[in-house]
Amino acid sequence: MVDIPAPPRATGSGEPHRPAPRQARAVATRETILAAAAHEFAAEGYHAASLSKILDRSGVTKGALYFHFASKEAMADAVVAVMERRFPEITAAFESLGHDPMTTAVAIAIGIADVFAADVHVRGGMRAVGEGVLGPERFRWAYQYWDDVFLDLLGRARDAGLLREGVDAEDLARTVVALGNGHRVVSTATTGQADLRDRAVRSWELLLGCVAEPAWLARWEAAGGMASLPLGDPLPGVPESGPDPVP
């Protein structure tokens, strides 16, 4: 797989980061606060999310919240850091299945839709970086990562003869990323991401008919096509949080 740079760290406001807790109870409290913050960022946006709502959702005391996080920005940094770790984990999970690069590209694209619907840290992280609170480099990396992943996969698909003659792998990769992000924005606004997977599946069915090499496409359809893809988050142990309500 292509060597993708690690995400940049935020410069922040100069506030020190709290050390990661070691005791199980402290770890659980921190994760509870983090999940509550992620929910609020996803549903309301970083700037509109209030500490009082985060406190109410988490059920912890104000003292416990400030023990773990010095500010709302520190919470955003932690939520985004979870998202940034998740992206390579998702990619590796699908790569490990051993499919050809074209199938892997489709599986990752649909899998991302499932992850956005299931994982509030990813939803909240994307909305936080989109509002620019952690700086332009963190915002850029969140999109550049997927550009690089699909450039790599579809470049390998081209080299293996899995794309139709004349299809430009770089143009296709950027189209895939733009489609995925467009579906996420529209689905969030209209259904709270309830139809995100369906949107992704339908766009890929249309796309494959135009760009996939016919023999590969015939094999793909004979194997079940989209119905053969796994449903849900590819990583075990991440509880599904469900979509946020439409703001």
Coordinates of C-alpha atoms in Angstrom, one line a residue:
M1 CA 0.0 0.0 0.0
V2 CA 1.1 3.6 -0.6
D3 CA 3.1 5.3 2.1
I4 CA 0.6 7.8 3.6
P5 CA 2.0 10.5 5.9
A6 CA 0.8 10.5 9.5
P7 CA -1.7 13.2 10.4
P8 CA -0.2 16.5 11.5
R9 CA -0.7 17.5 15.1
A10 CA -2.7 20.6 16.0
T11 CA -0.8 23.6 17.3
G12 CA -3.8 24.3 19.6
S13 CA -4.0 27.2 22.0
G14 CA -0.9 26.4 24.0
E15 CA -2.9 24.4 26.7
P16 CA -1.1 21.3 27.9
H17 CA -2.6 18.0 27.1
R18 CA -3.7 15.9 30.0
P19 CA -1.7 12.6 30.3
A20 CA -3.7 9.5 29.3
P21 CA -5.3 7.9 32.4
R22 CA -4.1 4.4 33.4
Q23 CA -6.7 3.2 35.9
A24 CA -9.7 1.5 34.4
R25 CA -12.2 3.8 36.0
A26 CA -10.4 6.9 34.8
V27 CA -10.1 5.4 31.3
A28 CA -13.8 4.7 31.2
T29 CA -14.7 8.2 32.4
R30 CA -12.5 9.8 29.7
E31 CA -14.0 7.6 27.0
T32 CA -17.5 8.6 28.2
I33 CA -16.7 12.3 28.0
L34 CA -15.0 11.8 24.6
A35 CA -18.1 10.0 23.2
A36 CA -20.4 12.7 24.5
A37 CA -18.2 15.4 22.9
A38 CA -18.1 13.5 19.6
H39 CA -22.0 13.2 19.6
E40 CA -22.3 17.0 20.2
F41 CA -19.7 17.8 17.5
A42 CA -21.4 15.5 15.0
A43 CA -24.9 16.8 15.7
E44 CA -24.3 20.5 16.4
G45 CA -20.9 21.3 15.0
Y46 CA -17.9 22.2 17.1
H47 CA -18.7 25.8 17.6
A48 CA -22.3 25.2 18.5
A49 CA -21.6 22.3 20.8
S50 CA -21.8 23.5 24.4
L51 CA -19.9 22.2 27.5
S52 CA -23.2 22.0 29.3
K53 CA -24.7 19.6 26.7
I54 CA -21.5 17.5 26.7
L55 CA -21.7 17.3 30.5
D56 CA -25.4 16.4 30.4
R57 CA -24.8 13.7 27.8
S58 CA -21.8 12.2 29.6
G59 CA -23.3 12.3 33.1
V60 CA -20.0 13.2 34.7
T61 CA -19.2 16.1 37.0
K62 CA -17.6 19.3 35.7
G63 CA -14.6 18.5 37.8
A64 CA -14.2 15.1 36.1
L65 CA -14.5 16.7 32.7
Y66 CA -11.8 19.3 33.4
F67 CA -9.6 16.7 35.0
H68 CA -9.4 14.9 31.6
F69 CA -9.8 17.8 29.2
A70 CA -8.5 21.4 29.7
S71 CA -11.0 22.8 27.1
K72 CA -13.5 22.0 24.4
E73 CA -10.6 22.3 21.9
A74 CA -8.7 19.6 23.7
M75 CA -11.8 17.4 23.4
A76 CA -11.9 18.1 19.7
D77 CA -8.2 17.2 19.3
A78 CA -8.9 13.9 21.1
V79 CA -12.0 13.1 19.0
V80 CA -10.1 13.9 15.8
A81 CA -7.1 11.8 16.9
V82 CA -9.5 8.8 17.3
M83 CA -10.8 9.4 13.7
E84 CA -7.2 9.7 12.4
R85 CA -6.3 6.3 13.9
R86 CA -9.5 4.7 12.6
F87 CA -8.8 5.6 8.9
P88 CA -5.7 3.4 8.5
E89 CA -7.2 0.7 10.6
I90 CA -10.3 0.6 8.3
T91 CA -8.0 0.4 5.2
A92 CA -5.9 -2.3 6.7
A93 CA -8.9 -4.4 7.7
F94 CA -10.2 -4.5 4.1
E95 CA -6.7 -4.9 2.6
S96 CA -6.2 -8.0 4.8
L97 CA -9.1 -9.8 3.1
G98 CA -6.9 -10.5 0.1
H99 CA -9.1 -9.3 -2.7
D100 CA -7.9 -7.7 -5.9
P101 CA -7.4 -3.9 -5.8
M102 CA -10.6 -3.1 -7.6
T103 CA -12.7 -5.2 -5.2
T104 CA -10.8 -3.7 -2.3
A105 CA -11.5 -0.2 -3.5
V106 CA -15.3 -0.9 -3.7
A107 CA -15.3 -2.6 -0.3
I108 CA -13.5 0.3 1.4
A109 CA -15.7 2.9 -0.2
I110 CA -18.9 1.1 1.0
G111 CA -17.2 0.3 4.3
I112 CA -16.5 4.0 4.9
A113 CA -20.2 4.7 4.6
D114 CA -20.9 2.0 7.2
V115 CA -18.3 3.4 9.6
F116 CA -19.6 7.0 9.3
A117 CA -23.1 5.7 10.1
A118 CA -21.8 3.6 13.1
D119 CA -18.9 5.5 14.6
V120 CA -19.7 8.9 16.2
H121 CA -16.0 9.6 16.7
V122 CA -15.5 9.6 12.9
R123 CA -18.6 11.8 12.4
G124 CA -17.7 14.2 15.1
G125 CA -14.0 14.3 14.1
M126 CA -14.9 15.1 10.5
R127 CA -17.2 17.9 11.5
A128 CA -14.6 19.4 13.9
V129 CA -11.8 19.5 11.3
G130 CA -14.2 20.8 8.8
E131 CA -14.9 23.8 11.0
G132 CA -11.2 24.5 11.0
V133 CA -10.7 24.5 14.8
L134 CA -7.6 22.4 14.6
G135 CA -6.0 24.2 11.7
P136 CA -5.8 23.6 7.9
E137 CA -3.3 20.8 8.0
R138 CA -5.6 18.5 10.1
F139 CA -8.5 19.4 7.8
R140 CA -6.4 18.7 4.6
W141 CA -5.1 15.3 5.9
A142 CA -8.6 14.0 6.5
Y143 CA -9.3 14.2 2.8
Q144 CA -5.9 13.7 1.4
Y145 CA -5.7 10.3 3.2
W146 CA -8.5 8.9 1.1
D147 CA -7.2 10.5 -2.1
D148 CA -4.0 8.6 -1.5
V149 CA -5.7 5.3 -0.6
F150 CA -7.8 5.3 -3.8
L151 CA -5.0 6.6 -6.0
D152 CA -3.0 3.6 -4.8
L153 CA -5.8 1.0 -5.2
L154 CA -7.1 2.2 -8.5
G155 CA -3.6 2.6 -9.9
R156 CA -2.9 -1.1 -9.0
A157 CA -6.3 -2.0 -10.6
R158 CA -5.2 -0.2 -13.8
D159 CA -1.9 -2.0 -13.8
A160 CA -3.7 -5.3 -13.3
G161 CA -6.0 -4.6 -16.3
L162 CA -9.1 -4.2 -14.2
L163 CA -10.1 -0.8 -15.6
R164 CA -11.6 -0.2 -19.0
E165 CA -9.2 1.0 -21.7
G166 CA -8.8 4.8 -21.4
V167 CA -10.0 5.2 -17.8
D168 CA -7.6 7.5 -15.9
A169 CA -7.0 6.0 -12.5
E170 CA -6.1 9.3 -10.9
D171 CA -9.2 11.0 -12.2
L172 CA -11.3 8.0 -11.1
A173 CA -9.8 8.1 -7.6
R174 CA -10.5 11.8 -7.1
T175 CA -14.1 11.2 -8.4
V176 CA -14.6 8.4 -5.9
V177 CA -13.5 10.6 -3.0
A178 CA -15.6 13.5 -4.1
L179 CA -18.7 11.2 -4.5
G180 CA -18.2 9.7 -1.1
N181 CA -17.9 13.0 0.6
G182 CA -20.8 14.5 -1.4
H183 CA -23.0 11.5 -0.4
R184 CA -22.0 12.0 3.3
V185 CA -23.0 15.7 3.3
V186 CA -26.3 15.2 1.5
S187 CA -27.2 12.1 3.5
T188 CA -26.4 13.8 6.8
A189 CA -28.6 16.8 5.9
T190 CA -31.6 14.8 4.7
T191 CA -31.7 11.5 6.7
G192 CA -29.1 11.8 9.4
Q193 CA -27.0 9.3 7.3
A194 CA -29.7 6.6 7.4
D195 CA -29.4 6.2 3.7
L196 CA -25.6 6.7 3.3
R197 CA -24.8 3.1 2.5
D198 CA -27.6 2.9 -0.1
R199 CA -26.3 6.1 -1.7
A200 CA -22.8 4.7 -1.8
V201 CA -23.9 1.3 -3.2
R202 CA -26.0 2.9 -6.0
S203 CA -23.3 5.3 -7.1
W204 CA -20.7 2.4 -7.3
E205 CA -23.1 0.2 -9.3
L206 CA -23.4 3.0 -11.8
L207 CA -19.6 3.8 -11.7
L208 CA -18.5 0.2 -12.2
G209 CA -20.6 -0.2 -15.3
C210 CA -18.6 2.7 -16.8
V211 CA -15.1 2.0 -15.6
A212 CA -14.6 -1.7 -14.8
E213 CA -13.1 -4.0 -17.3
P214 CA -16.0 -6.2 -18.7
A215 CA -14.5 -9.6 -17.7
W216 CA -13.8 -8.3 -14.1
L217 CA -17.3 -6.9 -13.9
A218 CA -18.8 -10.2 -15.0
R219 CA -16.9 -12.1 -12.3
W220 CA -17.9 -9.5 -9.8
E221 CA -21.6 -9.8 -10.6
A222 CA -21.4 -13.6 -10.7
A223 CA -20.0 -13.5 -7.2
G224 CA -22.9 -11.4 -5.9
G225 CA -21.7 -7.9 -6.6
M226 CA -22.6 -5.4 -3.9
A227 CA -24.5 -8.1 -1.9
S228 CA -21.3 -9.9 -1.4
L229 CA -19.7 -7.1 0.6
P230 CA -19.6 -7.2 4.4
L231 CA -22.2 -5.1 6.2
G232 CA -21.1 -2.8 8.9
D233 CA -17.9 -1.6 10.6
P234 CA -15.0 -3.8 9.6
L235 CA -13.3 -3.5 13.0
P236 CA -14.6 -5.5 15.9
G237 CA -15.1 -4.0 19.3
V238 CA -16.3 -0.6 18.2
P239 CA -19.9 -0.2 19.5
E240 CA -22.4 1.2 17.0
S241 CA -23.7 4.6 18.1
G242 CA -26.3 5.0 15.4
P243 CA -26.8 8.1 13.2
D244 CA -27.3 11.5 14.8
P245 CA -30.6 13.3 14.3
V246 CA -30.8 15.7 11.5
P247 CA -29.9 19.2 12.9

